[in-house]
Coordinates of C-alpha atoms and ligand atoms in Angstrom, one line a residue:
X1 CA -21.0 -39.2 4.7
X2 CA -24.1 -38.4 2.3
X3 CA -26.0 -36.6 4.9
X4 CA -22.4 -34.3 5.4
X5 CA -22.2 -33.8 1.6
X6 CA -25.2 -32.8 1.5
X7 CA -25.8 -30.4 4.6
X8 CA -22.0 -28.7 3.2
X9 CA -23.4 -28.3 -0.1
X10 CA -26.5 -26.2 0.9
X11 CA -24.6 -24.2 3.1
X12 CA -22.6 -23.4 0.3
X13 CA -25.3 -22.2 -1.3
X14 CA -26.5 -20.2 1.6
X15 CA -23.2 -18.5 1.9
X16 CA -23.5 -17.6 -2.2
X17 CA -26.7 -16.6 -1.8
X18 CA -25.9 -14.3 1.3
X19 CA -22.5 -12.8 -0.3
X20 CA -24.7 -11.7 -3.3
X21 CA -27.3 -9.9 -1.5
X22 CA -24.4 -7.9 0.2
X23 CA -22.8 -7.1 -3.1
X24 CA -25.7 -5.9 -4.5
X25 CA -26.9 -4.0 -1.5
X26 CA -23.3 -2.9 -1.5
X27 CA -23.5 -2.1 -5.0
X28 CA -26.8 -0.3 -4.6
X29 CA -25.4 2.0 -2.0
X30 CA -22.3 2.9 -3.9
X31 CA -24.1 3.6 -6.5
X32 CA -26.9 6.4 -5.0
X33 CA -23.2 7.9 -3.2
X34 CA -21.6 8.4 -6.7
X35 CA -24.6 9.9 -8.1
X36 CA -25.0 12.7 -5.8
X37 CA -21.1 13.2 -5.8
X38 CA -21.0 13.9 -9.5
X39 CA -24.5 16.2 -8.9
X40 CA -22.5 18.2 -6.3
X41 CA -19.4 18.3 -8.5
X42 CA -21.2 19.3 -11.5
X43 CA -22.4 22.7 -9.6
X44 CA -19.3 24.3 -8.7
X45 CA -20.4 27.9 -9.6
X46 CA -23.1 27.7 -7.4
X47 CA -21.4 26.5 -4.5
X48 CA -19.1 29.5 -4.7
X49 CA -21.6 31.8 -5.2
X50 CA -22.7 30.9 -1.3
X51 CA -20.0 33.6 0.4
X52 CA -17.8 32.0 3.0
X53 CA -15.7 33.5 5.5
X54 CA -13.6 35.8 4.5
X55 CA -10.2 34.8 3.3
X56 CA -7.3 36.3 4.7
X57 CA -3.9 36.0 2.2
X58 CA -0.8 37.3 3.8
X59 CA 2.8 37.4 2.6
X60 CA 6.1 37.4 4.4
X61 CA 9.8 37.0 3.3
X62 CA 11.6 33.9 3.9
X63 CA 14.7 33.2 5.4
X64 CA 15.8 32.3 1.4
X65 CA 16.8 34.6 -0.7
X66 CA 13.8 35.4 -3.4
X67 CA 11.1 33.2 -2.1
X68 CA 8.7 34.7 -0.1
X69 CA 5.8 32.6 2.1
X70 CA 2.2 33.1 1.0
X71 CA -0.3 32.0 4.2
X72 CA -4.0 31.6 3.3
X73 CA -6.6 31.2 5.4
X74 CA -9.9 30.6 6.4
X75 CA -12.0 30.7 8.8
X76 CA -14.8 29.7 8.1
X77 CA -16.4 27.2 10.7
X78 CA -17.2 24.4 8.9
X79 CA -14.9 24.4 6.2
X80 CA -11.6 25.8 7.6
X81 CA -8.4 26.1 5.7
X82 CA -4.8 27.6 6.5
X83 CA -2.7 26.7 3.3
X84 CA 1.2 27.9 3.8
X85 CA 3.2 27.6 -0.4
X86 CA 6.4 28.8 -1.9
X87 CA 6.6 32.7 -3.9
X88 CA 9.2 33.5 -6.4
X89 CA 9.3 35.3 -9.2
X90 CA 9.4 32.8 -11.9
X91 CA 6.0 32.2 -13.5
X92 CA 6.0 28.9 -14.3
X93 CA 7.5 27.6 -10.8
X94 CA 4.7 30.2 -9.1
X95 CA 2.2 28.5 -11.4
X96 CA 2.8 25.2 -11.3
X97 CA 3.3 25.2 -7.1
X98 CA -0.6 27.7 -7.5
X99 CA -1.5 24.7 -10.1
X100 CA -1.6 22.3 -7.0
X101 CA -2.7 24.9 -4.5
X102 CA -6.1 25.6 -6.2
X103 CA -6.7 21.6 -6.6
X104 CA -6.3 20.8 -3.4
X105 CA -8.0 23.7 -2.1
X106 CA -10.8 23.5 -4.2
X107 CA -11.0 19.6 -3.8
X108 CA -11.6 19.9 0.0
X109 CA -14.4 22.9 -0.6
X110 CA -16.0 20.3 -3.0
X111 CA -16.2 17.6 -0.3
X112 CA -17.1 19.5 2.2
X113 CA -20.4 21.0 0.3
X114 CA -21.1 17.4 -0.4
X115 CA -21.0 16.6 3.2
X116 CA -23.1 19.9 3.8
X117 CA -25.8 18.5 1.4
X118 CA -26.3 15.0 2.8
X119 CA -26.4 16.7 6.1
X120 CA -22.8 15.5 7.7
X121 CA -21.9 17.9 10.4
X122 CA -18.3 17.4 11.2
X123 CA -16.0 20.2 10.7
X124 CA -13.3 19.4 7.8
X125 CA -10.3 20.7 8.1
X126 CA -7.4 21.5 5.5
X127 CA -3.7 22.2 6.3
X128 CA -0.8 22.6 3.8
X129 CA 2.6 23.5 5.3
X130 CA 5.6 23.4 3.2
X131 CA 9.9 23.1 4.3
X132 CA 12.4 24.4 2.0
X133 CA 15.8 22.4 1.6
X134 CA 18.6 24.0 0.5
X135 CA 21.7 22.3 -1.8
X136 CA 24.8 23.6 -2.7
X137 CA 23.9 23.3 -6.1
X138 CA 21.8 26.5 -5.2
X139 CA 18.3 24.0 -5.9
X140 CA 15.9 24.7 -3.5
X141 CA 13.3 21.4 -2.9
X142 CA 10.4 22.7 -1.4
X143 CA 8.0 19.8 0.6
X144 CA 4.5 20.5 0.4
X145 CA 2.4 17.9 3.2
X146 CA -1.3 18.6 2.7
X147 CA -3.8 17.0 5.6
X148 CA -7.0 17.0 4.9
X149 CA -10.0 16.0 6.8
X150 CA -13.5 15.9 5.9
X151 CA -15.5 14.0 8.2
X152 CA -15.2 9.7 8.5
X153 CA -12.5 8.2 10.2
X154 CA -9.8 9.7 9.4
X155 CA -7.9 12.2 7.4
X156 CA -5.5 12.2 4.1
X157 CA -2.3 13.2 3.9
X158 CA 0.1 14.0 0.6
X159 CA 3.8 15.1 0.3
X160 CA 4.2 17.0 -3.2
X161 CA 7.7 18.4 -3.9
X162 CA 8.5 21.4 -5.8
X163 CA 12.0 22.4 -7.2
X164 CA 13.5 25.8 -8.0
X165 CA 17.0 27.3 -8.8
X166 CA 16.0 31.0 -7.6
X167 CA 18.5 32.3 -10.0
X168 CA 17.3 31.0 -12.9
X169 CA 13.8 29.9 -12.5
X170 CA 14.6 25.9 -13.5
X171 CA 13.7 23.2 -12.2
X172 CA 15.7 19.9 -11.2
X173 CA 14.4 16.5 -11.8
X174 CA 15.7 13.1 -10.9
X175 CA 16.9 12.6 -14.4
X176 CA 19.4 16.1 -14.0
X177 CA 20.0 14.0 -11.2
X178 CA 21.2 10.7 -12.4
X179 CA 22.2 12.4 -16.2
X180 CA 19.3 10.3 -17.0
X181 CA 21.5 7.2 -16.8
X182 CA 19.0 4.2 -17.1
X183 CA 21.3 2.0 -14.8
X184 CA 21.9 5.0 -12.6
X185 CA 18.2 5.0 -12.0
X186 CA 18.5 1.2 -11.5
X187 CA 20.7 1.0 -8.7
X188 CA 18.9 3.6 -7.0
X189 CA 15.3 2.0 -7.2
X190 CA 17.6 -0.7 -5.4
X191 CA 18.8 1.6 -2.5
X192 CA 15.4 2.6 -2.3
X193 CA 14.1 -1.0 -1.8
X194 CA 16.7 -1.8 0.5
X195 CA 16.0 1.0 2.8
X196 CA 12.0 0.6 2.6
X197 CA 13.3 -3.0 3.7
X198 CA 15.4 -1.8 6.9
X199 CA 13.2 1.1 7.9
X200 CA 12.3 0.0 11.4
X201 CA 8.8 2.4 11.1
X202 CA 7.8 1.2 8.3
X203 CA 8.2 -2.7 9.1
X204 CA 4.7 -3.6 10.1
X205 CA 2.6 -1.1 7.9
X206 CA 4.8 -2.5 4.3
X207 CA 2.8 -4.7 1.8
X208 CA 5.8 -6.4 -0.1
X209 CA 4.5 -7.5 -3.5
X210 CA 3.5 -3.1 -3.8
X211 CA 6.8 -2.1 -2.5
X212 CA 7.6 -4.3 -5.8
X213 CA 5.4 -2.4 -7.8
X214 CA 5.9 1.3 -6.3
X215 CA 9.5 1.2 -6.8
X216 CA 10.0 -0.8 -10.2
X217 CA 12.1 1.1 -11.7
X218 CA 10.7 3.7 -14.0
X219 CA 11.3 7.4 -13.7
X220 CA 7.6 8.6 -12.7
X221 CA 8.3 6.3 -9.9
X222 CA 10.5 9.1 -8.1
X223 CA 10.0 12.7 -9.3
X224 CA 8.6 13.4 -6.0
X225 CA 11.8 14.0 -4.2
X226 CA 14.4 16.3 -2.3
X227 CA 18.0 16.7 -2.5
X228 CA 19.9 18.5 0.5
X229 CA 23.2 18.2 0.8
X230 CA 23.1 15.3 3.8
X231 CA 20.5 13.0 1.9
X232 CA 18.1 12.2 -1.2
X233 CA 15.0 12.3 0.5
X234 CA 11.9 10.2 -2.0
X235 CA 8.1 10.3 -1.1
X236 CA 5.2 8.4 -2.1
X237 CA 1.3 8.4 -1.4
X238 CA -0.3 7.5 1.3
X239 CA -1.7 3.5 0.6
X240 CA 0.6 2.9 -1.7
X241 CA 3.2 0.4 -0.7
X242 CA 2.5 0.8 3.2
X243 CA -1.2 1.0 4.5
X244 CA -2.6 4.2 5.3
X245 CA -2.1 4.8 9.0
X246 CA 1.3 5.1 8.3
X247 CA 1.1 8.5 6.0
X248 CA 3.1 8.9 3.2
X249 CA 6.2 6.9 2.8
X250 CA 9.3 8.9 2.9
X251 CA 12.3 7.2 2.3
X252 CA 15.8 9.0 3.1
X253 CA 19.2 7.4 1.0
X254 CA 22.2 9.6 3.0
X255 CA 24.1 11.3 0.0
X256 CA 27.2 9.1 0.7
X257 CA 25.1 6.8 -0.6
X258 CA 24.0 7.6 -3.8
X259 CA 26.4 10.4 -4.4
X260 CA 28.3 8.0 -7.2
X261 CA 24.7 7.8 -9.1
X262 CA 24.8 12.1 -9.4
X263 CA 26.0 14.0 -12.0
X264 CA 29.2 16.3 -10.9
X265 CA 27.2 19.4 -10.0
X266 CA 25.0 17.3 -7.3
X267 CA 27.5 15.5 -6.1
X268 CA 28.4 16.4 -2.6
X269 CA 31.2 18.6 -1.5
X270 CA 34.3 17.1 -0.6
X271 CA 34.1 15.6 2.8
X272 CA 35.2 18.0 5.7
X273 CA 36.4 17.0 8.9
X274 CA 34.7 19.7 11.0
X275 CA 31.5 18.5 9.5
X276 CA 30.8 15.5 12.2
X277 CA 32.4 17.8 15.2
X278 CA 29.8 20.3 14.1
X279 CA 26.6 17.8 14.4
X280 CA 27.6 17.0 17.6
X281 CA 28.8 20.5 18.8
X282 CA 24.9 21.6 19.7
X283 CA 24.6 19.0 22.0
X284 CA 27.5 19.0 23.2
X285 CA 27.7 22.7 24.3
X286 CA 24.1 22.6 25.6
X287 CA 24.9 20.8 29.1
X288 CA 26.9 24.4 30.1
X289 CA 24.3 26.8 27.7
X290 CA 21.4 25.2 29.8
X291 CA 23.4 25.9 33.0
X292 CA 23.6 29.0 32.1
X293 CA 20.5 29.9 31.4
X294 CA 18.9 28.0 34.3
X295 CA 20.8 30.3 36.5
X296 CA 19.2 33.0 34.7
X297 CA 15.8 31.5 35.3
X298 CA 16.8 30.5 38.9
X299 CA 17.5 34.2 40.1
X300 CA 14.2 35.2 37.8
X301 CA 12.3 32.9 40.1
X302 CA 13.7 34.6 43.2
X303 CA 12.4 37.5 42.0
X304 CA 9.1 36.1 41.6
X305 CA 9.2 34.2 44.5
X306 CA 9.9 37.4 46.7
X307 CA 7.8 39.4 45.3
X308 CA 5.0 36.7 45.5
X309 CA 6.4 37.1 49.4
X310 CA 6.1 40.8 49.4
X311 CA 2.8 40.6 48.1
X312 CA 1.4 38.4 50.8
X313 CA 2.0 41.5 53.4
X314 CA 0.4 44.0 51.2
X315 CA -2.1 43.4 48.1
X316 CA -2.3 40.1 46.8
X317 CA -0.3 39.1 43.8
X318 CA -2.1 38.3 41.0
X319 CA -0.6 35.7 38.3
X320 CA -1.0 35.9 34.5
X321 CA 0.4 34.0 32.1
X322 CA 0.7 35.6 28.2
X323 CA 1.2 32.7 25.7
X324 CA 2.1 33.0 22.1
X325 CA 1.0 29.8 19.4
X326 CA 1.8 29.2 15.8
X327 CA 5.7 30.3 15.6
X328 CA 8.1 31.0 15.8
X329 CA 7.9 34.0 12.8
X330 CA 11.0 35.9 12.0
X331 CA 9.4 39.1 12.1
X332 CA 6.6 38.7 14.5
X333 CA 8.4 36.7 17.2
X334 CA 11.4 39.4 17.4
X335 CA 9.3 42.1 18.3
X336 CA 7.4 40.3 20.7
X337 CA 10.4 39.1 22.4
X338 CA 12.3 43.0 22.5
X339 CA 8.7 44.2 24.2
X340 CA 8.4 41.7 26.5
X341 CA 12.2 42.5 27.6
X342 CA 11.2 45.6 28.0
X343 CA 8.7 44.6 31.1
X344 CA 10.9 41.9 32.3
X345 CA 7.8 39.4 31.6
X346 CA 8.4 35.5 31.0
X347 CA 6.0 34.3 28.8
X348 CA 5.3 30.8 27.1
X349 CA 5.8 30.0 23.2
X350 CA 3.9 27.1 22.0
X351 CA 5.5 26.1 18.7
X352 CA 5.2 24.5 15.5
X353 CA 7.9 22.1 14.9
X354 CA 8.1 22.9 11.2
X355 CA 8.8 26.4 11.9
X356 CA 11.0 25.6 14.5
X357 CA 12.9 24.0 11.4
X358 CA 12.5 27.0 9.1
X359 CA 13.6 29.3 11.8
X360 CA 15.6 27.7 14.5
X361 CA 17.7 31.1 15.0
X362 CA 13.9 32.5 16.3
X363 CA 13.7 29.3 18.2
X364 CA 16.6 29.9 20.0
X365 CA 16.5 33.3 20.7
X366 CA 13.5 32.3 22.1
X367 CA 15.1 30.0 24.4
X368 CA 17.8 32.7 25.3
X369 CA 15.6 35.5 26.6
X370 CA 14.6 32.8 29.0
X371 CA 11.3 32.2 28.1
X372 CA 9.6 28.8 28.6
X373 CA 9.4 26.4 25.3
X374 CA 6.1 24.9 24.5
X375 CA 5.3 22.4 22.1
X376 CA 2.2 23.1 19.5
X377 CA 2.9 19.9 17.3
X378 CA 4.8 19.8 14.0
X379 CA 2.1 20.6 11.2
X380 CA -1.3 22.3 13.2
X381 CA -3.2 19.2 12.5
X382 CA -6.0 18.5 14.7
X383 CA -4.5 15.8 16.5
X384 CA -8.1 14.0 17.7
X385 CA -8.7 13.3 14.5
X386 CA -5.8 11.4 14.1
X387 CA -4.8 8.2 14.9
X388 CA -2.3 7.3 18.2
X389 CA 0.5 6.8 16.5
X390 CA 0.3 9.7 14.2
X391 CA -0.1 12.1 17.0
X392 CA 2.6 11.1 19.1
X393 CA 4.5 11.7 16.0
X394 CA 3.8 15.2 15.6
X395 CA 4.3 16.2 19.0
X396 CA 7.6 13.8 19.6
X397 CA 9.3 14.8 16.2
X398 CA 8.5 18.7 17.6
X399 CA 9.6 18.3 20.8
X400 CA 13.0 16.6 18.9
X401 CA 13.8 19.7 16.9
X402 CA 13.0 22.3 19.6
X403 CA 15.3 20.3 22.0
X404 CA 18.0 20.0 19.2
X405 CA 17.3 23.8 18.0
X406 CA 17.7 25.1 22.0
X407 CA 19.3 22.8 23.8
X408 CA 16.3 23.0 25.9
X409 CA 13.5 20.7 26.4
X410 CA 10.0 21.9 25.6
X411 CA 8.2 21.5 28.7
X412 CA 4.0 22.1 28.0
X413 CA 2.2 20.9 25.2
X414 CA -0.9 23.6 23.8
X415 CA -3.2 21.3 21.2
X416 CA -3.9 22.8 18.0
X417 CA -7.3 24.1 17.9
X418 CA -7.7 23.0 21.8
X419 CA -8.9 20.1 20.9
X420 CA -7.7 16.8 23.3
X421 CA -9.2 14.0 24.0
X422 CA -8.0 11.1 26.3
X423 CA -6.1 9.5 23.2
X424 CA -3.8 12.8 22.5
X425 CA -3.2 13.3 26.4
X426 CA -2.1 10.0 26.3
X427 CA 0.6 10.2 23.7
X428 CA 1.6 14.2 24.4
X429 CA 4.0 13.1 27.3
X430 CA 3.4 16.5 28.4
X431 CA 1.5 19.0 30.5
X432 CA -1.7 19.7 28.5
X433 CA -2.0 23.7 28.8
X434 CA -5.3 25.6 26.9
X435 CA -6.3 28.9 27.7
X436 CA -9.2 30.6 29.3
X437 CA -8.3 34.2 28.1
X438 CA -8.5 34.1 23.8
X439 CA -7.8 37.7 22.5
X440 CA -8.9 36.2 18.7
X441 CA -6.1 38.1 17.5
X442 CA -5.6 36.2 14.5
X443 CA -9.6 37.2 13.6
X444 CA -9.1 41.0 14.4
X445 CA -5.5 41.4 13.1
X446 CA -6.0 45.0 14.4
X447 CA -3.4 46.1 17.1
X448 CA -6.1 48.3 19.2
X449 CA -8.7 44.8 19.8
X450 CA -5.8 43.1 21.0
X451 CA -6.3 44.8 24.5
X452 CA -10.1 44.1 24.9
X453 CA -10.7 40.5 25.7
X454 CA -7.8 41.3 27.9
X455 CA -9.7 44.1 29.6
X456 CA -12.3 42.2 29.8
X457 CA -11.8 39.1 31.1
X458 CA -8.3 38.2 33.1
X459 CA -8.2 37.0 36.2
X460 CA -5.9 35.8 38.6
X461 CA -4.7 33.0 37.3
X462 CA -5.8 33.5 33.7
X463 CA -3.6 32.2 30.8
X464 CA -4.0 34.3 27.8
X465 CA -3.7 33.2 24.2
X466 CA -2.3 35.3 21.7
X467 CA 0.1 34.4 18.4
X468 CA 3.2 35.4 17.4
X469 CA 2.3 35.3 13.5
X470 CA 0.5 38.8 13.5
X471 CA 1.9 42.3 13.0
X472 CA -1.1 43.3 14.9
X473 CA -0.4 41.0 17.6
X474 CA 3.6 42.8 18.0
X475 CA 1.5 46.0 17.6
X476 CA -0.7 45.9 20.4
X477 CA 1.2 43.8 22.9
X478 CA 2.7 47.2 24.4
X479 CA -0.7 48.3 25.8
X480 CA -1.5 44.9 26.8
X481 CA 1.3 44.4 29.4
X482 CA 1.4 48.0 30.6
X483 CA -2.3 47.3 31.3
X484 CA -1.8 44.3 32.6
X485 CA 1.4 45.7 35.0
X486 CA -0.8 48.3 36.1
X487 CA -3.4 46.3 37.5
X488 CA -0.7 44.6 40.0
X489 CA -0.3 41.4 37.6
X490 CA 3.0 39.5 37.8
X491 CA 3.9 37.5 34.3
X492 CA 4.5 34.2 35.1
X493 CA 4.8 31.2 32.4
X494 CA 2.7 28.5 31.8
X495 CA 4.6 25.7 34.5
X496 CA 5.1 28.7 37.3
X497 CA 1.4 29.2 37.2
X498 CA 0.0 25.8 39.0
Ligands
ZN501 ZN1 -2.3 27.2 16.9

């Protein structure tokens, strides 16, 4: 018995000894990191003074009335950005919305300096894409998610809400909301609880005792928030109450539900029967739209098909495939779709789900002209950098909304960036299609380069990427497919070319 007491009692003192060594080698460590992160953070000014590539700031109108879409980006190799925010014309909401811009922008720049110092490699990357939701009340919430990577395992990601009431420049918060009714806010912190509770996606990534904590009720607690007029939707960090591979919390309360905690200007509009035949009308009218349009595609194929026959007596048919990323774009995508009309070409549209959401009338238009749907995930992440789950998730939400928007399935998936490993082939569910033909249109944004890479290098066979965001891009497409036609080349889409 001794001889055990003993034995246990220097291993315990082994084990003490060993766990101090760590911690101090640990501490040691942390402490040589932190130092050279406050030396780079202290020398901003020179870091900017080393020029990077150029920035290119554009500005479109968006399908709201008085907010226009500002798209900056970069890109610069090692440090590349594309940040997408919100434009009125009230200063404080423009400067509060730049406010968080700059930060995050300039945040990311600063790591990735750092990284460049102590000689880390990896290419960061920074994404911010917003949604606007619209309420009756005329309140605009705008959702801000901002991914961020800059080298290690894996990236950040933030939702940041924004309000505005175009007409008069203010701003809702949760307390217009609730009239500032302390009990109000009390029974909601409840709903919210109770729904983190039943939310199947969140079961195995929720630490109880910080749910607790994150939603005690308080009125910082839930600022960050949007209000449509089917639900009051709350977000909260990333590894807060649910650990990080889970992203941000959202948590949606349908309005029925809290509608009794709102002040009488939220409150929803009297219930109208046509409201729930109308959710399901899309689906339900898309059995006999896609039957439609199928015929349409079925006699387009015939016409492929023969002249692919013809072509085997005389010259050879050569097959090109044009394919568009990044929208679908209001503008942009219009155009694109009245030239190609114009040739009779079918091409391929790889997009993003979120713009899919802002502009599902594109989408479908799209869809209409007969053109085959491609998926180019929801946000532009890049999805190897990612974990499983999360990817799946941006392609599956994407090909939800495209399917919901069309009535059409989306039948090829293009990687953001082109980059796929084994993991994101895995979870895409769908055709991996890149490119072998890149016209770097969104690098020459000048209609007369489009045509050169073309020139240059298409084969038969080739699939060429171009995007539907650019002016340039709607510009120069004319030359490219009477080029293209010239030279014998049928336009097939991505799935006919195999
Ligand atoms: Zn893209």
């Amino acid at each position: 018995m001794k001889k055990t007491q003993r034995r246990r009692r220097s291993f315990w003192i082994d084990i003490t000894f060993s766990v101090t060594i760590i911690a101090l080698t640990a501490a040691a460590i942390y402490l040589i990191f932190t130092t050279q992160k406050q030396e780079a953070a202290a020398s901003p000014d020179k870091q900017k003074k080393k020029a990077l590539a150029p920035t290119i700031i554009e500005t479109i109108d968006s399908n709201y009335p008085g907010i226009k879409i500002i798209t900056e980006t970069s890109n610069d190799p090692f440090a590349p950005y594309a940040i997408q925010y919100p434009q009125s014309i009230h200063t404080a909401f423009n400067d509060e919305v730049l406010t968080y811009i700059n930060d995050a922008r300039d945040n990311y720049l600063v790591l990735m300096k750092e990284n460049k110092k102590l000689g880390i490699e990896t290419n960061g990357e920074l994404n911010v894409s917003f949604e606007t939701l619209a309420h009756h009340s005329g309140n605009y919430s705008f959702v801000l998610v901002t991914s961020m990577f800059t080298g290690g395992k894996a990236g950040t990601s933030e939702i940041r809400s924004f309000h505005l009431n175009p007409e008069n420049g203010e701003s809702i918060t949760l307390s217009d909301l609730l009239g500032g009714n302390q009990i109000h806010l009390e029974k909601l912190a409840l709903l919210i609880q109770e729904a983190i509770a039943q939310d199947a996606a969140l079961e195995n990534y929720v630490r109880p005792e910080a749910v607790k904590q994150y939603t005690k009720v308080d009125w910082p607690h839930f600022e960050n928030f949007a209000l449509t007029d089917d639900s009051l939707v709350f977000y909260f960090k990333e590894d807060s109450f649910a650990v990080r591979v889970a992203g941000p919390p959202i948590v949606a309360l349908p309005i029925e539900k809290v509608d009794r905690l709102l002040t009488a200007k939220f409150k929803a509009v009297p219930e109208e029967s046509e409201k729930e035949d109308g959710a399901e009308q899309p689906n339900a009218g898309s059995p006999m739209e896609q039957s439609e349009n199928e015929g349409d595609n079925v006699d387009q194929q015939d016409v492929n098909d023969q002249e692919v026959a013809d072509g085997k007596e005389g010259a050879p048919v050569k097959k090109v495939a044009l394919t568009f990323d990044d929208g679908p774009d209001p503008k942009v995508t219009v155009q694109i779709l009245e030239i190609l009309d114009r040739y009779d070409a079918k091409a391929t549209f790889f997009m993003l789900g979120s713009r899919v959401e802002y502009y599902p009338e594109i989408a479908r238009q799209v869809a209409e002209a007969g053109h085959e749907l491609g998926n180019h995930s929801w946000n532009h992440p890049d999805l190897t950098k990612m974990t499983a789950e999360k990817a799946k998730n941006e392609i599956q939400r994407t090909s939800q909304i495209i399917e919901k928007v069309t009535g059409k399935k989306s039948t090829a998936f293009r990687p953001p960036y082109g980059a796929v490993n084994t993991q994101v082939r895995n979870v895409a569910g769908l055709p991996v299609v890149l490119w072998d033909v890149d016209t770097l249109d969104w690098n020459y944004r000048d209609a007369k380069q489009l045509i050169g890479k073309v020139e240059s290098s298409t084969k038969d066979g080739s699939i060429i990427l171009m995007h539907d965001i650019h002016q340039s891009t709607a510009d120069g497409l004319d030359a490219v497919l009477d080029y293209l036609q010239n030279e014998g080349y049928v336009f097939v889409t991505v799935s006919e070319m195999e």
